[in-house]
Amino acid sequence: MAQSVAQSTTTPTTAPAKLPIGAIVPWAVFFGILMLVLLYFVGAEQGATSVMSGEDVHEWVHDARHLLGFPCH
């Protein structure tokens, strides 16, 4: 009686592509500045540090202020 032996086949694993740090830095700086501007408008755009006059920005981000814990009243 003949015996057959099944050979295990392994698929070669591929390593993930490496991103150069130079490709990540501009995006990180862009999103960092964007988040700082957003944080300013949500947290500090009223009163003495106001860039825009009136209460428009305050009303637009009013609920976000409460959600994030910023006092506004």
CSV table of N, CA and C in Angstrom, one decimal:
chain,number,residue,atom,x,y,z
A,1,MET,N,0.8,-1.2,0.0
A,1,MET,CA,0.0,0.0,0.0
A,1,MET,C,0.9,1.2,0.0
A,2,ALA,N,0.6,2.1,-0.8
A,2,ALA,CA,1.4,3.3,-0.9
A,2,ALA,C,0.8,4.4,0.0
A,3,GLN,N,1.7,5.1,0.6
A,3,GLN,CA,1.3,6.2,1.5
A,3,GLN,C,1.7,7.5,0.8
A,4,SER,N,0.8,8.4,0.9
A,4,SER,CA,1.1,9.7,0.3
A,4,SER,C,1.2,10.7,1.5
A,5,VAL,N,2.2,11.6,1.3
A,5,VAL,CA,2.4,12.6,2.4
A,5,VAL,C,2.1,13.9,1.8
A,6,ALA,N,1.2,14.6,2.4
A,6,ALA,CA,0.8,16.0,1.9
A,6,ALA,C,1.9,17.0,2.4
A,7,GLN,N,2.4,17.7,1.5
A,7,GLN,CA,3.3,18.7,1.9
A,7,GLN,C,2.6,20.0,2.2
A,8,SER,N,3.0,20.6,3.3
A,8,SER,CA,2.4,21.9,3.7
A,8,SER,C,3.0,23.0,2.9
A,9,THR,N,2.1,23.8,2.3
A,9,THR,CA,2.5,24.9,1.6
A,9,THR,C,2.3,26.2,2.4
A,10,THR,N,3.3,26.9,2.4
A,10,THR,CA,3.2,28.2,3.2
A,10,THR,C,3.3,29.3,2.2
A,11,THR,N,2.4,30.3,2.4
A,11,THR,CA,2.5,31.4,1.5
A,11,THR,C,3.5,32.5,2.1
A,12,PRO,N,4.2,33.0,1.2
A,12,PRO,CA,5.2,34.0,1.8
A,12,PRO,C,4.5,35.2,2.3
A,13,THR,N,4.9,35.7,3.5
A,13,THR,CA,4.3,36.8,4.1
A,13,THR,C,5.1,38.1,3.6
A,14,THR,N,4.3,39.1,3.4
A,14,THR,CA,4.9,40.3,2.9
A,14,THR,C,4.9,41.3,4.1
A,15,ALA,N,6.0,42.0,4.2
A,15,ALA,CA,6.1,43.1,5.2
A,15,ALA,C,5.4,44.3,4.8
A,16,PRO,N,4.8,45.0,5.7
A,16,PRO,CA,4.1,46.2,5.4
A,16,PRO,C,5.0,47.3,4.8
A,17,ALA,N,4.5,48.1,3.9
A,17,ALA,CA,5.3,49.1,3.3
A,17,ALA,C,5.7,50.1,4.3
A,18,LYS,N,6.9,50.6,4.3
A,18,LYS,CA,7.4,51.6,5.3
A,18,LYS,C,7.2,53.0,4.7
A,19,LEU,N,6.5,53.8,5.5
A,19,LEU,CA,6.4,55.2,5.1
A,19,LEU,C,7.5,56.0,5.6
A,20,PRO,N,8.1,56.8,4.7
A,20,PRO,CA,9.2,57.6,5.2
A,20,PRO,C,8.7,58.7,6.1
A,21,ILE,N,9.4,59.1,7.1
A,21,ILE,CA,9.0,60.1,8.0
A,21,ILE,C,8.7,61.5,7.3
A,22,GLY,N,9.4,61.7,6.2
A,22,GLY,CA,9.2,62.9,5.4
A,22,GLY,C,7.8,63.0,4.8
A,23,ALA,N,7.2,61.9,4.6
A,23,ALA,CA,5.8,61.9,4.0
A,23,ALA,C,4.8,62.1,5.1
A,24,ILE,N,5.1,61.8,6.4
A,24,ILE,CA,4.1,62.0,7.4
A,24,ILE,C,4.2,63.4,8.1
A,25,VAL,N,5.3,64.0,8.1
A,25,VAL,CA,5.5,65.2,8.8
A,25,VAL,C,4.6,66.4,8.3
A,26,PRO,N,4.5,66.6,7.0
A,26,PRO,CA,3.6,67.7,6.5
A,26,PRO,C,2.2,67.5,6.9
A,27,TRP,N,1.7,66.2,6.8
A,27,TRP,CA,0.3,66.0,7.2
A,27,TRP,C,0.1,66.1,8.7
A,28,ALA,N,1.1,65.7,9.5
A,28,ALA,CA,1.0,65.9,11.0
A,28,ALA,C,0.9,67.4,11.3
A,29,VAL,N,1.8,68.2,10.7
A,29,VAL,CA,1.8,69.6,10.9
A,29,VAL,C,0.4,70.3,10.5
A,30,PHE,N,-0.1,69.9,9.4
A,30,PHE,CA,-1.3,70.4,8.9
A,30,PHE,C,-2.5,70.1,9.8
A,31,PHE,N,-2.6,68.8,10.2
A,31,PHE,CA,-3.7,68.5,11.1
A,31,PHE,C,-3.5,69.1,12.5
A,32,GLY,N,-2.2,69.2,13.0
A,32,GLY,CA,-2.0,69.9,14.2
A,32,GLY,C,-2.4,71.3,14.3
A,33,ILE,N,-2.1,72.0,13.2
A,33,ILE,CA,-2.6,73.4,13.1
A,33,ILE,C,-4.1,73.5,13.0
A,34,LEU,N,-4.7,72.6,12.2
A,34,LEU,CA,-6.1,72.6,12.1
A,34,LEU,C,-6.8,72.3,13.4
A,35,MET,N,-6.3,71.4,14.2
A,35,MET,CA,-6.8,71.1,15.5
A,35,MET,C,-6.7,72.3,16.5
A,36,LEU,N,-5.5,73.0,16.4
A,36,LEU,CA,-5.3,74.2,17.3
A,36,LEU,C,-6.3,75.3,16.9
A,37,VAL,N,-6.6,75.5,15.6
A,37,VAL,CA,-7.5,76.5,15.2
A,37,VAL,C,-8.9,76.1,15.7
A,38,LEU,N,-9.3,74.9,15.5
A,38,LEU,CA,-10.6,74.4,16.0
A,38,LEU,C,-10.7,74.6,17.5
A,39,LEU,N,-9.7,74.2,18.2
A,39,LEU,CA,-9.7,74.4,19.7
A,39,LEU,C,-9.8,75.8,20.1
A,40,TYR,N,-9.2,76.7,19.3
A,40,TYR,CA,-9.3,78.1,19.6
A,40,TYR,C,-10.8,78.6,19.5
A,41,PHE,N,-11.4,78.2,18.3
A,41,PHE,CA,-12.7,78.7,18.1
A,41,PHE,C,-13.7,78.1,19.0
A,42,VAL,N,-13.5,76.9,19.4
A,42,VAL,CA,-14.5,76.2,20.4
A,42,VAL,C,-14.2,76.8,21.8
A,43,GLY,N,-13.0,76.9,22.2
A,43,GLY,CA,-12.7,77.2,23.6
A,43,GLY,C,-12.4,78.7,23.9
A,44,ALA,N,-12.0,79.5,23.0
A,44,ALA,CA,-11.6,80.8,23.4
A,44,ALA,C,-12.1,82.0,22.5
A,45,GLU,N,-12.9,81.7,21.5
A,45,GLU,CA,-13.4,82.8,20.7
A,45,GLU,C,-14.5,83.5,21.3
A,46,GLN,N,-14.2,84.3,22.2
A,46,GLN,CA,-15.2,85.3,22.8
A,46,GLN,C,-14.4,86.2,23.8
A,47,GLY,N,-15.0,87.3,24.0
A,47,GLY,CA,-14.4,88.2,25.0
A,47,GLY,C,-13.2,88.9,24.5
A,48,ALA,N,-12.2,89.1,25.3
A,48,ALA,CA,-11.0,89.9,25.0
A,48,ALA,C,-10.1,89.3,23.9
A,49,THR,N,-10.1,88.0,23.7
A,49,THR,CA,-9.3,87.4,22.7
A,49,THR,C,-10.1,87.1,21.4
A,50,SER,N,-11.2,87.8,21.2
A,50,SER,CA,-12.0,87.5,20.1
A,50,SER,C,-11.4,88.0,18.8
A,51,VAL,N,-11.4,87.2,17.8
A,51,VAL,CA,-10.9,87.6,16.5
A,51,VAL,C,-12.0,88.2,15.6
A,52,MET,N,-13.2,87.6,15.7
A,52,MET,CA,-14.3,88.0,15.0
A,52,MET,C,-15.3,88.7,15.9
A,53,SER,N,-15.9,89.8,15.4
A,53,SER,CA,-16.8,90.6,16.3
A,53,SER,C,-18.2,89.9,16.3
A,54,GLY,N,-18.9,90.1,17.3
A,54,GLY,CA,-20.3,89.6,17.4
A,54,GLY,C,-20.3,88.2,18.1
A,55,GLU,N,-21.4,87.6,18.2
A,55,GLU,CA,-21.6,86.4,18.8
A,55,GLU,C,-21.8,85.2,17.9
A,56,ASP,N,-21.6,85.4,16.6
A,56,ASP,CA,-21.9,84.3,15.6
A,56,ASP,C,-21.1,83.1,15.9
A,57,VAL,N,-19.8,83.2,16.1
A,57,VAL,CA,-18.9,82.0,16.3
A,57,VAL,C,-19.4,81.3,17.6
A,58,HIS,N,-19.6,82.1,18.6
A,58,HIS,CA,-20.1,81.5,19.9
A,58,HIS,C,-21.3,80.7,19.7
A,59,GLU,N,-22.3,81.2,18.9
A,59,GLU,CA,-23.5,80.4,18.7
A,59,GLU,C,-23.3,79.2,17.9
A,60,TRP,N,-22.4,79.2,16.9
A,60,TRP,CA,-22.1,78.1,16.1
A,60,TRP,C,-21.5,77.0,16.8
A,61,VAL,N,-20.6,77.3,17.8
A,61,VAL,CA,-19.9,76.2,18.5
A,61,VAL,C,-20.4,76.1,19.9
A,62,HIS,N,-21.6,76.6,20.2
A,62,HIS,CA,-22.1,76.6,21.6
A,62,HIS,C,-22.2,75.2,22.2
A,63,ASP,N,-22.8,74.3,21.4
A,63,ASP,CA,-23.0,72.9,21.9
A,63,ASP,C,-21.7,72.2,22.1
A,64,ALA,N,-20.7,72.5,21.2
A,64,ALA,CA,-19.4,71.8,21.3
A,64,ALA,C,-18.7,72.3,22.6
A,65,ARG,N,-18.9,73.6,22.9
A,65,ARG,CA,-18.3,74.1,24.2
A,65,ARG,C,-18.8,73.3,25.4
A,66,HIS,N,-20.1,73.1,25.5
A,66,HIS,CA,-20.7,72.3,26.6
A,66,HIS,C,-20.2,70.8,26.5
A,67,LEU,N,-20.2,70.3,25.4
A,67,LEU,CA,-19.8,68.9,25.2
A,67,LEU,C,-18.3,68.7,25.7
A,68,LEU,N,-17.4,69.6,25.4
A,68,LEU,CA,-16.0,69.5,25.7
A,68,LEU,C,-15.7,70.1,27.1
A,69,GLY,N,-16.7,70.7,27.8
A,69,GLY,CA,-16.5,71.1,29.1
A,69,GLY,C,-16.0,72.6,29.3
A,70,PHE,N,-16.1,73.3,28.2
A,70,PHE,CA,-15.7,74.7,28.3
A,70,PHE,C,-16.8,75.6,28.8
A,71,PRO,N,-16.6,76.4,29.8
A,71,PRO,CA,-17.7,77.3,30.3
A,71,PRO,C,-17.9,78.4,29.3
A,72,CYS,N,-19.2,78.8,29.1
A,72,CYS,CA,-19.5,79.9,28.2
A,72,CYS,C,-20.6,80.7,28.7
A,73,HIS,N,-21.1,80.5,29.9
A,73,HIS,CA,-22.2,81.3,30.4
A,73,HIS,C,-21.7,82.0,31.7
